[in-house]
JSON list of C-alpha atoms in Angstrom, two decimals:
[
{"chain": "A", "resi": 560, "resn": "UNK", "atom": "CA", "xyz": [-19.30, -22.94, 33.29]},
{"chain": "A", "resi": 561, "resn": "UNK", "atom": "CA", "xyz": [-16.29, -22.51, 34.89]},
{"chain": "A", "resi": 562, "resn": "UNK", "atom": "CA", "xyz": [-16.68, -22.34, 38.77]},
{"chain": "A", "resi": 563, "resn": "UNK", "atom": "CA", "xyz": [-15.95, -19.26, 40.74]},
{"chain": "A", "resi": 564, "resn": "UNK", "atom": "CA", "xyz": [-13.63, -19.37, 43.89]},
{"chain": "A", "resi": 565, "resn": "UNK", "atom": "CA", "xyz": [-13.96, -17.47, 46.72]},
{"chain": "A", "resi": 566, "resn": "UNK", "atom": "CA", "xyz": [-10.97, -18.05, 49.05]},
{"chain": "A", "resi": 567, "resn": "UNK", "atom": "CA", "xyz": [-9.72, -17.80, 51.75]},
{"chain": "A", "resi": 568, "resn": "UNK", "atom": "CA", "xyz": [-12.18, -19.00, 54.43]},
{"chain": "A", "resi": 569, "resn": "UNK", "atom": "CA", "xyz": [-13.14, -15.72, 55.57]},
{"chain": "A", "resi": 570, "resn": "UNK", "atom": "CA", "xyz": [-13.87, -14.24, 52.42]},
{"chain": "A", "resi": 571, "resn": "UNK", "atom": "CA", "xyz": [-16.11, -17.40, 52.09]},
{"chain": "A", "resi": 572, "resn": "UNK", "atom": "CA", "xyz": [-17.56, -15.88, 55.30]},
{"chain": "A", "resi": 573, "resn": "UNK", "atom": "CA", "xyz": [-17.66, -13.03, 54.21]},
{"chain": "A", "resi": 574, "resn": "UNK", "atom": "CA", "xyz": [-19.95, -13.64, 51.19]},
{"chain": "A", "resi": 575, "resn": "UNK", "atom": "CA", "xyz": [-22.19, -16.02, 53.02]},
{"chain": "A", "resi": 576, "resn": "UNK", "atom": "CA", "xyz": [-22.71, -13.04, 55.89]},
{"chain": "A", "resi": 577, "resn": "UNK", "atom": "CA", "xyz": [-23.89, -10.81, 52.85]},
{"chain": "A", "resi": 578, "resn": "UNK", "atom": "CA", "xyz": [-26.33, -13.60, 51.37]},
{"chain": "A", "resi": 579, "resn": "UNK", "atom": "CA", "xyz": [-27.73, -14.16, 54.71]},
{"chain": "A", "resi": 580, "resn": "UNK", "atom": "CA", "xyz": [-28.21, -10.27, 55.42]},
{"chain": "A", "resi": 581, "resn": "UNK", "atom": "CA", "xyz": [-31.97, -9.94, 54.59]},
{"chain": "A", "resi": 582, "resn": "UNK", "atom": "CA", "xyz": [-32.87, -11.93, 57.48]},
{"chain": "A", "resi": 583, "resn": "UNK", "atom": "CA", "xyz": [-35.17, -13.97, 55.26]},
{"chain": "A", "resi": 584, "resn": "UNK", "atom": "CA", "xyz": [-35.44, -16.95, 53.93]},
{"chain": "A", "resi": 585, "resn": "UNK", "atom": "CA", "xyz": [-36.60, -18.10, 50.29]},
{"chain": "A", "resi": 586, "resn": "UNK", "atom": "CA", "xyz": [-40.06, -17.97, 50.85]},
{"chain": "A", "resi": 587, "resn": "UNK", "atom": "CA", "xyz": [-40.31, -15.09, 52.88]},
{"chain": "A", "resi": 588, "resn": "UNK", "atom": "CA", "xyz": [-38.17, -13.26, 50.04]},
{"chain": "A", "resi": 589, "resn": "UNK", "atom": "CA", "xyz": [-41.49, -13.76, 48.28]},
{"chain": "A", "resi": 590, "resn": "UNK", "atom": "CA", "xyz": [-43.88, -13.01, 50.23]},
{"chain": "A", "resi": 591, "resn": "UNK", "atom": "CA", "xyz": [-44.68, -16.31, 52.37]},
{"chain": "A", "resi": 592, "resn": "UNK", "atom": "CA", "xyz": [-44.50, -15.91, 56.01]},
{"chain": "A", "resi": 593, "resn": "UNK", "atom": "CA", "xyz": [-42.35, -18.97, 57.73]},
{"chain": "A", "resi": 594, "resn": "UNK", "atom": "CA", "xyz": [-43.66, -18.86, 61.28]},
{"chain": "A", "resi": 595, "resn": "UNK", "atom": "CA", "xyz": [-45.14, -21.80, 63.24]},
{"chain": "A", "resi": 596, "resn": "UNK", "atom": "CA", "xyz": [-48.60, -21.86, 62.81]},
{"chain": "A", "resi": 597, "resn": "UNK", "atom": "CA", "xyz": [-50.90, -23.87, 60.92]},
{"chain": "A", "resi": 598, "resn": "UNK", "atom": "CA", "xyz": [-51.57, -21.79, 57.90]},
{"chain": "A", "resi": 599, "resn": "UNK", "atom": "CA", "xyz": [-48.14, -20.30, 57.48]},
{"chain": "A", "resi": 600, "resn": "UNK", "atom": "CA", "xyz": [-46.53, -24.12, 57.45]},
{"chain": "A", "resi": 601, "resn": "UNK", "atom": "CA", "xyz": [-49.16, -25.36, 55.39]},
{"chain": "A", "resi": 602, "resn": "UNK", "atom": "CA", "xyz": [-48.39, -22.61, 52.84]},
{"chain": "A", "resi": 603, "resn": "UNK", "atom": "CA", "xyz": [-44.82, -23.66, 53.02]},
{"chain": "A", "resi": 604, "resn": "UNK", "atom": "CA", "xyz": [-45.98, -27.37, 52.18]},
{"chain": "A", "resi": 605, "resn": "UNK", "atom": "CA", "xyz": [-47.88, -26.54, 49.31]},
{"chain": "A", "resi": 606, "resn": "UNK", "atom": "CA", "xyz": [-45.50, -23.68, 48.00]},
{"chain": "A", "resi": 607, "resn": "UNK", "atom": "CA", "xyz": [-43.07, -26.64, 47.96]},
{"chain": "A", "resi": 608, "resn": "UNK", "atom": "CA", "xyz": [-45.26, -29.11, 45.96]},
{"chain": "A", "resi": 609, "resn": "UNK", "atom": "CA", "xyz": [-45.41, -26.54, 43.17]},
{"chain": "A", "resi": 610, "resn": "UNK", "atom": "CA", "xyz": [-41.85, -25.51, 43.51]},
{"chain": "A", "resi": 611, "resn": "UNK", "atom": "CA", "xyz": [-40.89, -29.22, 42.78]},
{"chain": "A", "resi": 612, "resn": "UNK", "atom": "CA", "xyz": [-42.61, -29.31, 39.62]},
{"chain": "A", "resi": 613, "resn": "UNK", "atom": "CA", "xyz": [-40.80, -28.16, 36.18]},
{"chain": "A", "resi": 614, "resn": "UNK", "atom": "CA", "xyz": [-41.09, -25.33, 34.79]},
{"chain": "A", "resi": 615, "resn": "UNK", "atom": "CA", "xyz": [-40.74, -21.48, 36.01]},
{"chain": "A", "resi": 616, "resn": "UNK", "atom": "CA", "xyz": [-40.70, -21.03, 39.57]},
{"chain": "A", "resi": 617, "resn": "UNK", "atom": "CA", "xyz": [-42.42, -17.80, 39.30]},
{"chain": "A", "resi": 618, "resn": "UNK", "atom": "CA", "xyz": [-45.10, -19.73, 38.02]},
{"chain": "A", "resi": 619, "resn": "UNK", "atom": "CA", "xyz": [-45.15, -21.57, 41.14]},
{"chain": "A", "resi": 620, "resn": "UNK", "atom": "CA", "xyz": [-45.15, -18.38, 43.47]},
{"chain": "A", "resi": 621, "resn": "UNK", "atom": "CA", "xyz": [-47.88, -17.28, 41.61]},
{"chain": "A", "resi": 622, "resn": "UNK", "atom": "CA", "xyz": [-50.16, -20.60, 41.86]},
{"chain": "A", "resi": 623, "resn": "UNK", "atom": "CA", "xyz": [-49.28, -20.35, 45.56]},
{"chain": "A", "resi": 624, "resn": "UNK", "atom": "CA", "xyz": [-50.23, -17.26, 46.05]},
{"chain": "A", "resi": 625, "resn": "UNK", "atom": "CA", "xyz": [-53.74, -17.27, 43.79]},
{"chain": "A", "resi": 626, "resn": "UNK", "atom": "CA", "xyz": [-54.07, -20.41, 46.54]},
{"chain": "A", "resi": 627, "resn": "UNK", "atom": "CA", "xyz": [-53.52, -18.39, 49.41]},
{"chain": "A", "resi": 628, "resn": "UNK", "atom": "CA", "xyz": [-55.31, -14.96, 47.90]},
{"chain": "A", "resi": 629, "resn": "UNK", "atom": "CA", "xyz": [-58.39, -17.21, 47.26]},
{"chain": "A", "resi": 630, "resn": "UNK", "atom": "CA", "xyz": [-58.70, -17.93, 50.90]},
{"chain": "A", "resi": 631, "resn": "UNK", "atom": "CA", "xyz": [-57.53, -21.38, 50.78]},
{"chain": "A", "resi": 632, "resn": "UNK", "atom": "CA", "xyz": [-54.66, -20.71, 53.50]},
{"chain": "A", "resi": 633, "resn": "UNK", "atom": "CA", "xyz": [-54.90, -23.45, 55.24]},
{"chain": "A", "resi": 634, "resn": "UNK", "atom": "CA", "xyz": [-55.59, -27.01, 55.41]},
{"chain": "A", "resi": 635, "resn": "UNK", "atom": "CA", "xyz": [-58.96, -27.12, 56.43]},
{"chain": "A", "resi": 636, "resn": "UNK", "atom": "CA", "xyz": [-59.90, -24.30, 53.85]},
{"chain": "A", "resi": 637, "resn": "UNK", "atom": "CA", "xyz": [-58.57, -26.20, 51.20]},
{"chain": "A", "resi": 638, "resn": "UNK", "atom": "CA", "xyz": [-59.66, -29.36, 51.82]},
{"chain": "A", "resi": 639, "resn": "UNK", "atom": "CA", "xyz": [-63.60, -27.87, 51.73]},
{"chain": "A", "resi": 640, "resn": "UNK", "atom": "CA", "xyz": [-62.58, -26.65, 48.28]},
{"chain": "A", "resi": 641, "resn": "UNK", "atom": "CA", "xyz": [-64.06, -28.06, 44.87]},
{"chain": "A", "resi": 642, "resn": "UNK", "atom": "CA", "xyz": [-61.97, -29.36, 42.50]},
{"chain": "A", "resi": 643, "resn": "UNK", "atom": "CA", "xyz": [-63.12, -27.01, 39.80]},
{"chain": "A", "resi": 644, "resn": "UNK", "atom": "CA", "xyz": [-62.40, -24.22, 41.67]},
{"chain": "A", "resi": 645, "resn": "UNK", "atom": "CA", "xyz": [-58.94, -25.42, 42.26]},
{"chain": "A", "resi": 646, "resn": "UNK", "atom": "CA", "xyz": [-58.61, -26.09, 38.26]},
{"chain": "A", "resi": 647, "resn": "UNK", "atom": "CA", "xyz": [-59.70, -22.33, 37.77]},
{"chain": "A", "resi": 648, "resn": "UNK", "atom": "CA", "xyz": [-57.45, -20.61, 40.29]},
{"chain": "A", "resi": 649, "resn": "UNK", "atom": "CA", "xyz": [-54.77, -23.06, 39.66]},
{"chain": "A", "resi": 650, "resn": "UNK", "atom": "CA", "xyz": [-54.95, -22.00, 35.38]},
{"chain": "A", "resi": 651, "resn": "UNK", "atom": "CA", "xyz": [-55.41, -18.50, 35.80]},
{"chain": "A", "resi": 652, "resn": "UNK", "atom": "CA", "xyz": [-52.42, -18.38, 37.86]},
{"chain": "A", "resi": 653, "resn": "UNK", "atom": "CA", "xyz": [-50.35, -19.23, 35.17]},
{"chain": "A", "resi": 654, "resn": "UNK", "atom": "CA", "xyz": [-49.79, -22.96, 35.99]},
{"chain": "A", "resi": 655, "resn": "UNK", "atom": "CA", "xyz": [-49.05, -25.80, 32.97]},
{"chain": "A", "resi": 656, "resn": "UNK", "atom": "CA", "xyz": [-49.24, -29.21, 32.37]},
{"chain": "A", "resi": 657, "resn": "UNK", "atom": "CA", "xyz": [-51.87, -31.80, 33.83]},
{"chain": "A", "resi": 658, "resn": "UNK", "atom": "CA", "xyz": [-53.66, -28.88, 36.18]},
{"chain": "A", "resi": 659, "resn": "UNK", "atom": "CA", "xyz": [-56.18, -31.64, 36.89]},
{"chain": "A", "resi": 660, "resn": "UNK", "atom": "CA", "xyz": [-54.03, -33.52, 38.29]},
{"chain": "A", "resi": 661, "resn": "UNK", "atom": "CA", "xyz": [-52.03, -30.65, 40.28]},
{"chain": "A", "resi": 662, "resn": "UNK", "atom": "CA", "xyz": [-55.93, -29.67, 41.81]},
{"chain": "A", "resi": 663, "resn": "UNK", "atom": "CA", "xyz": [-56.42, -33.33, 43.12]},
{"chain": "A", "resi": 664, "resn": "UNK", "atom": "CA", "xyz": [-53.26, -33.63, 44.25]},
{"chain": "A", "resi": 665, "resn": "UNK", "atom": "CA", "xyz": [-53.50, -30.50, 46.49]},
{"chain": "A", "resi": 666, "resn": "UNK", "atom": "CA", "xyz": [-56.87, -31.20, 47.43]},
{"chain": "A", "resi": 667, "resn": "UNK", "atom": "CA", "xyz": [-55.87, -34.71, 48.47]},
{"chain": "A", "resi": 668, "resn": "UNK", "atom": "CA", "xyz": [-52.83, -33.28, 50.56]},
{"chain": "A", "resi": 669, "resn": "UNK", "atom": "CA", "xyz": [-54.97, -31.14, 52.18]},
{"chain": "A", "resi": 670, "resn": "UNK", "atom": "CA", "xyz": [-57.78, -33.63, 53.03]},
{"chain": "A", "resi": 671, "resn": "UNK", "atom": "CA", "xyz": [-55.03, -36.06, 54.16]},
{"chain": "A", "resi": 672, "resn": "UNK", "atom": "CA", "xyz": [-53.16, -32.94, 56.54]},
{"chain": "A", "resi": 673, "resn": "UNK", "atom": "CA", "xyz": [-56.88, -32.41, 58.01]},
{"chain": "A", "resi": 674, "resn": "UNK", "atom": "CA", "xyz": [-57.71, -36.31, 58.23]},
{"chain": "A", "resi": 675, "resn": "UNK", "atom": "CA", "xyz": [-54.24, -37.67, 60.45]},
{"chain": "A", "resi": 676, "resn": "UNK", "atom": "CA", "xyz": [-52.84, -33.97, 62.13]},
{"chain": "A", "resi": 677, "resn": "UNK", "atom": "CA", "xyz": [-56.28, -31.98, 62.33]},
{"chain": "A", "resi": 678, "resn": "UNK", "atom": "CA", "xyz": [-54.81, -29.69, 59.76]},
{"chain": "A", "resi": 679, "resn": "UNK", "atom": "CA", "xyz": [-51.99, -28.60, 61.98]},
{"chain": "A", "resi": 680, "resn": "UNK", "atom": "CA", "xyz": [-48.16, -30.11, 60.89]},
{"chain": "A", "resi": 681, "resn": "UNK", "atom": "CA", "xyz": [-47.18, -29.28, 64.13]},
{"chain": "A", "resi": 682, "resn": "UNK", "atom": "CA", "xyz": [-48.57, -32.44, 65.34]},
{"chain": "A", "resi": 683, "resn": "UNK", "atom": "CA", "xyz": [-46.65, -34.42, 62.27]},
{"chain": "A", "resi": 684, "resn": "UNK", "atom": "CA", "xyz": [-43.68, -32.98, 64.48]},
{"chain": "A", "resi": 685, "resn": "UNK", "atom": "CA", "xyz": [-44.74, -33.56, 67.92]},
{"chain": "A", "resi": 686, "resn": "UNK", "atom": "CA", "xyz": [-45.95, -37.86, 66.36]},
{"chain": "A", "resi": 687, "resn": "UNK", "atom": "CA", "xyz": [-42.42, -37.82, 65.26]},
{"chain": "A", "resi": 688, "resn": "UNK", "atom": "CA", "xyz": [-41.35, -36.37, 68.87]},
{"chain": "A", "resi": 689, "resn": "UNK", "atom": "CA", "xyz": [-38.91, -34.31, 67.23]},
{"chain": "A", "resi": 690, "resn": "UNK", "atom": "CA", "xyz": [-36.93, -37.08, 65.22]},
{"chain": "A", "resi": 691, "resn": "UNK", "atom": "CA", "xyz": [-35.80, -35.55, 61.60]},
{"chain": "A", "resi": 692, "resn": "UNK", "atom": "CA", "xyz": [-35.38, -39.01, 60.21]},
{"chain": "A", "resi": 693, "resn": "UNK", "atom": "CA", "xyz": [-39.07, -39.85, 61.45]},
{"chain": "A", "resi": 694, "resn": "UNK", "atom": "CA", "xyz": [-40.67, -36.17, 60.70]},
{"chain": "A", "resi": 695, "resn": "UNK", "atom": "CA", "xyz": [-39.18, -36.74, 56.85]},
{"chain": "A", "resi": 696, "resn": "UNK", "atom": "CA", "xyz": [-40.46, -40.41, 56.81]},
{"chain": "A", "resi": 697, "resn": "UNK", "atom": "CA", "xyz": [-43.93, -38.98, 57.94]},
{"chain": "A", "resi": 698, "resn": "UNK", "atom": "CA", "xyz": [-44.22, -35.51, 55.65]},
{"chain": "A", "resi": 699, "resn": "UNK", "atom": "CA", "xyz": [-43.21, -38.18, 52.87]},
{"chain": "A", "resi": 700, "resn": "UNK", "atom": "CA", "xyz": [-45.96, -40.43, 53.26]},
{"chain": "A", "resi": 701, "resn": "UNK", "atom": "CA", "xyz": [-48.20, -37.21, 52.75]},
{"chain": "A", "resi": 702, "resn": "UNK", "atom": "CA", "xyz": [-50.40, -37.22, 48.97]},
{"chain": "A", "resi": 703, "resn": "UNK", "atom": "CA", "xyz": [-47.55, -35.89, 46.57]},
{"chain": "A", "resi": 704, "resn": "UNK", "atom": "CA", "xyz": [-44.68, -34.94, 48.89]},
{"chain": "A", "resi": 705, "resn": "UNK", "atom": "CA", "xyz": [-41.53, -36.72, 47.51]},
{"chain": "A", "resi": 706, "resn": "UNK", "atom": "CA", "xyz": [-37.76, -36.39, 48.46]},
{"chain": "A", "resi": 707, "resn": "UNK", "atom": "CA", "xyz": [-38.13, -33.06, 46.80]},
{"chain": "A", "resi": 708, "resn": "UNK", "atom": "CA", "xyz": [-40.58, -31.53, 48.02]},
{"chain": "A", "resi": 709, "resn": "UNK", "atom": "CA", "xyz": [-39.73, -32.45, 51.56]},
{"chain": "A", "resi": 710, "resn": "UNK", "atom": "CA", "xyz": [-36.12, -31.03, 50.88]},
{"chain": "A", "resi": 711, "resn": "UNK", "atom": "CA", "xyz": [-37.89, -27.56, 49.65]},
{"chain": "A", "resi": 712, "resn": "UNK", "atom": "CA", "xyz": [-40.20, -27.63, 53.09]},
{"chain": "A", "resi": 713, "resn": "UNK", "atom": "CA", "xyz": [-37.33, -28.30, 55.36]},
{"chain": "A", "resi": 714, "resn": "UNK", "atom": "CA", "xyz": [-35.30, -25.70, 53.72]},
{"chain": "A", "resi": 715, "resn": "UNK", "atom": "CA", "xyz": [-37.84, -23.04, 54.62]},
{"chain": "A", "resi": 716, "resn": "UNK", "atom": "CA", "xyz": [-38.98, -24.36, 58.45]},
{"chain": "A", "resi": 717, "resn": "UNK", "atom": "CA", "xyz": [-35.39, -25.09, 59.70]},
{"chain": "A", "resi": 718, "resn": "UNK", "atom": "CA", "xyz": [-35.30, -22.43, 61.46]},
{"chain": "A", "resi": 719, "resn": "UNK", "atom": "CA", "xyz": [-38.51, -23.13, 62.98]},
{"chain": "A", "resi": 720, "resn": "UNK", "atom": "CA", "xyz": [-38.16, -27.20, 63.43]},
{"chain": "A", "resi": 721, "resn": "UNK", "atom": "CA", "xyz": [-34.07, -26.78, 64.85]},
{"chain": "A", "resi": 722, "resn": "UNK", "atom": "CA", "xyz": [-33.50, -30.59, 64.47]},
{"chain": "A", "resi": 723, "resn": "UNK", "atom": "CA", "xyz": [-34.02, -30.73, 61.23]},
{"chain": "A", "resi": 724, "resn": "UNK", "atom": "CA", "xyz": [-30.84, -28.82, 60.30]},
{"chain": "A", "resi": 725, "resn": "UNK", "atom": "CA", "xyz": [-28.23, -28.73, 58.41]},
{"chain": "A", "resi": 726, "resn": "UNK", "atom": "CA", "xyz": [-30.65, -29.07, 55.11]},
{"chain": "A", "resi": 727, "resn": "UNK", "atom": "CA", "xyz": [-29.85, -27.61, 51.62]},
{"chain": "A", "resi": 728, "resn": "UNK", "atom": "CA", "xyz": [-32.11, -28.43, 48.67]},
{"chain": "A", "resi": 729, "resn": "UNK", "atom": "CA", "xyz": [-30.67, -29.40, 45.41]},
{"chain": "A", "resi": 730, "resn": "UNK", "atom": "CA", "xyz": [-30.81, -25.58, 43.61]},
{"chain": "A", "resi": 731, "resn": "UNK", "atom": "CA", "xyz": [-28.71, -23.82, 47.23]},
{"chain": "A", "resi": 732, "resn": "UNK", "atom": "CA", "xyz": [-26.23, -26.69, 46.81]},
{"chain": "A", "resi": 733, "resn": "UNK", "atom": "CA", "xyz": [-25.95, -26.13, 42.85]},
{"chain": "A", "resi": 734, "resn": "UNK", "atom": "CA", "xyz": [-24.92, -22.49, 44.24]},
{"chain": "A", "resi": 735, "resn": "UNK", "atom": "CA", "xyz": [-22.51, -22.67, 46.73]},
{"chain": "A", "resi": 736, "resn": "UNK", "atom": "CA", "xyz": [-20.58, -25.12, 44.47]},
{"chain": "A", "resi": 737, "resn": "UNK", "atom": "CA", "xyz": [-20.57, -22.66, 41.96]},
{"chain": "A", "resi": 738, "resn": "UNK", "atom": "CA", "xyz": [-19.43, -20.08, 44.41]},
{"chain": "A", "resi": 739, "resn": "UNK", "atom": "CA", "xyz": [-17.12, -22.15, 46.07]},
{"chain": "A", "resi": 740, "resn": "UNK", "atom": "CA", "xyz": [-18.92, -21.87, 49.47]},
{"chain": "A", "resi": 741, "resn": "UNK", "atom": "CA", "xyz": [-18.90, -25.61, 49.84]},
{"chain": "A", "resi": 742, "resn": "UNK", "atom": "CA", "xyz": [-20.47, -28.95, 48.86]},
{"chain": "A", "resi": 743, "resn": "UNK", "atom": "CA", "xyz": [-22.78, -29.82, 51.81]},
{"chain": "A", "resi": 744, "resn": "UNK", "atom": "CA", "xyz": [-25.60, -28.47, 53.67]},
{"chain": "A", "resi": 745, "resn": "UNK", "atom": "CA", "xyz": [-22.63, -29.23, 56.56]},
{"chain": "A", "resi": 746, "resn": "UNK", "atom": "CA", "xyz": [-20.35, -26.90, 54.97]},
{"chain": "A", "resi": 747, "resn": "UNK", "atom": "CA", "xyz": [-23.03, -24.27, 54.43]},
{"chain": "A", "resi": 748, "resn": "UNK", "atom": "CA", "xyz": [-23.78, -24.92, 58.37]},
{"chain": "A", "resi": 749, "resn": "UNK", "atom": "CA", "xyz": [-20.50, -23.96, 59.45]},
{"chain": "A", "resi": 750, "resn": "UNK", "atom": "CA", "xyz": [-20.73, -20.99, 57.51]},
{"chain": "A", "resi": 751, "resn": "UNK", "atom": "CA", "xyz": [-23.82, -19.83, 59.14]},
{"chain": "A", "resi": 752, "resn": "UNK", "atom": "CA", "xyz": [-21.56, -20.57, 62.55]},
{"chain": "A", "resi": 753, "resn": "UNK", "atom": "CA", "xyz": [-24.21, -23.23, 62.96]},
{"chain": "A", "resi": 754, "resn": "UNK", "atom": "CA", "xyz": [-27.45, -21.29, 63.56]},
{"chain": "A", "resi": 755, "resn": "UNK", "atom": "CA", "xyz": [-30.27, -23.29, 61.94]},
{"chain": "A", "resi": 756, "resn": "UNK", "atom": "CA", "xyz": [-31.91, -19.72, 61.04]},
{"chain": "A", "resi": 757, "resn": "UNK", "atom": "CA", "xyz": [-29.14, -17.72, 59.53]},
{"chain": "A", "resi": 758, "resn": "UNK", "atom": "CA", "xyz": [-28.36, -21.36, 57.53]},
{"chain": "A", "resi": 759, "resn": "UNK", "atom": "CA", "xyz": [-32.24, -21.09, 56.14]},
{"chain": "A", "resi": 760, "resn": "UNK", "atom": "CA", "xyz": [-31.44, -17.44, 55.82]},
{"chain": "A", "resi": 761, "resn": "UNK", "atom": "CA", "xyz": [-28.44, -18.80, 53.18]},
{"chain": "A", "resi": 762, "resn": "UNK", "atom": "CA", "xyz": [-29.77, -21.30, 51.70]},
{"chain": "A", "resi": 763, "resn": "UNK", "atom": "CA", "xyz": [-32.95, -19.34, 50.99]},
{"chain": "A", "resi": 764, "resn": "UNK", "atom": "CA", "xyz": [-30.31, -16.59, 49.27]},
{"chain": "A", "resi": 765, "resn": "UNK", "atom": "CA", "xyz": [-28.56, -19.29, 47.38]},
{"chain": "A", "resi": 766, "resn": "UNK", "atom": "CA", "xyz": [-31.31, -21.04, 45.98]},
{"chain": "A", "resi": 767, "resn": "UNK", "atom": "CA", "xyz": [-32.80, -17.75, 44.42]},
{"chain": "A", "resi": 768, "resn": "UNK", "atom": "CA", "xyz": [-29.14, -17.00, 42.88]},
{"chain": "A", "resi": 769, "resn": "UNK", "atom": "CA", "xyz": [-29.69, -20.50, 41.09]},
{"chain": "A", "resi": 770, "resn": "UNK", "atom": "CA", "xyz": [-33.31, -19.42, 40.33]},
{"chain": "A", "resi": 771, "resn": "UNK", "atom": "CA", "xyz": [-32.64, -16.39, 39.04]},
{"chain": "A", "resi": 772, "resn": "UNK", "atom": "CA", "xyz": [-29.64, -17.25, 37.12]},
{"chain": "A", "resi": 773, "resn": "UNK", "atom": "CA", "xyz": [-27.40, -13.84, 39.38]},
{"chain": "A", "resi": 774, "resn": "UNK", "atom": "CA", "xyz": [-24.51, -15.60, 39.59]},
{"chain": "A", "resi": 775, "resn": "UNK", "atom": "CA", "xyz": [-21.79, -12.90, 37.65]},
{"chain": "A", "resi": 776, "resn": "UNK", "atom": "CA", "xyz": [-23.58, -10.31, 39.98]},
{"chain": "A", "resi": 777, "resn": "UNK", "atom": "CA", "xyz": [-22.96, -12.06, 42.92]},
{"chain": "A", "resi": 778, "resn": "UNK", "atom": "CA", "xyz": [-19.06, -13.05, 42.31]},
{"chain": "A", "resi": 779, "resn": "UNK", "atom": "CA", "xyz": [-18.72, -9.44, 40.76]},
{"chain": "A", "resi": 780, "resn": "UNK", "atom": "CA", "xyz": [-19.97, -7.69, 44.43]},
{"chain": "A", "resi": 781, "resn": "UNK", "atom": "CA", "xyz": [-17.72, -10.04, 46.64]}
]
């Protein structure tokens, strides 16, 4: 598909401003608060494993949410969970493929996030005193968190964890190519004037245009 140019710089600005304009990012769009907490950034983390796997993503939002709606909200919750009851919640949410495998994965991350950070990533941050290389080298060595999946969690808790950014996941890059916004979570950053939220803000926006395939609707309104 052909791409779609937006020029000159300011009209580039100009469409990033009215991506940006909910004041949320991806997960918050749908229903996930980003704040920093324990719960709310381990519901980021595990929104993001099941984000990363193929298929639908509103199949994922849904597993995520049965999660969370089932009381497992945090670490510690679902680490006393049974695997069973992770298989149930996990099916009747709508997820496919090896759910057995998805429920111990999950449980393991959770037992693991309980076991080395007390079930609180903010102490993943503080052991990596703040270091983006080290904090990604650290949520990576977590129970199936790849590049991925540590992309889609950075994406969301940039604006919360500052040093992390500029970081664009694979889907908000896709995007901005496509509306000739740029090429680079750099380029997206100096778009966003270089504010870590308003970047999660647009990269959250683009990453849902990918998602949801709104791409004429978006070059038709700018």
């Amino acid at each position: 598909m052909a791409t779609t140019l937006i020029n000159p710089m300011e009209e580039r600005k100009r469409l990033a401003r009215r991506l940006a304009g909910s004041g949320r990012g991806f997960a918050e769009q749908y229903g996930f608060r980003v704040t920093n907490n324990p719960a709310s950034l381990f519901q980021v983390l595990y929104l993001s494993v099941l984000l990363a796997r193929r298929g639908d993503f509103r199949r994922a939002l849904d597993g995520a949410r049965a999660l969370r709606d089932e009381g497992w909200d945090s670490a510690a919750r679902l680490a006393r969970s049974l695997h069973a009851d992770r298989v149930r919640v996990l099916r009747a949410s709508g997820q496919r493929g090896d759910v057995d495998s998805l429920a111990d994965g999950l449980g393991d991350l959770a037992r693991t996030v309980v076991e080395r950070y007390r079930g609180d990533l903010r102490r993943l941050r503080a052991m990596a005193k703040h270091d983006p290389v080290r904090e990604r080298a650290l949520l990576g060595e977590l129970p199936g968190v790849d590049d991925q999946v540590v992309d889609l969690f950075l994406r969301e808790t940039q604006a919360l964890w500052r040093e992390v950014a500029p970081v664009a996941d694979r889907r908000a890059l896709t995007a901005a190519r496509r509306l000739g916004l740029g090429r680079s979570a750099a380029d997206l950053a100096g778009l966003a004037s270089g504010e870590s939220e308003r970047l999660a803000w647009l990269v959250g926006a683009l990453a849902r245009v990918d998602l949801e395939h709104r791409y004429a609707e978006v070059a038709g309104r700018s």
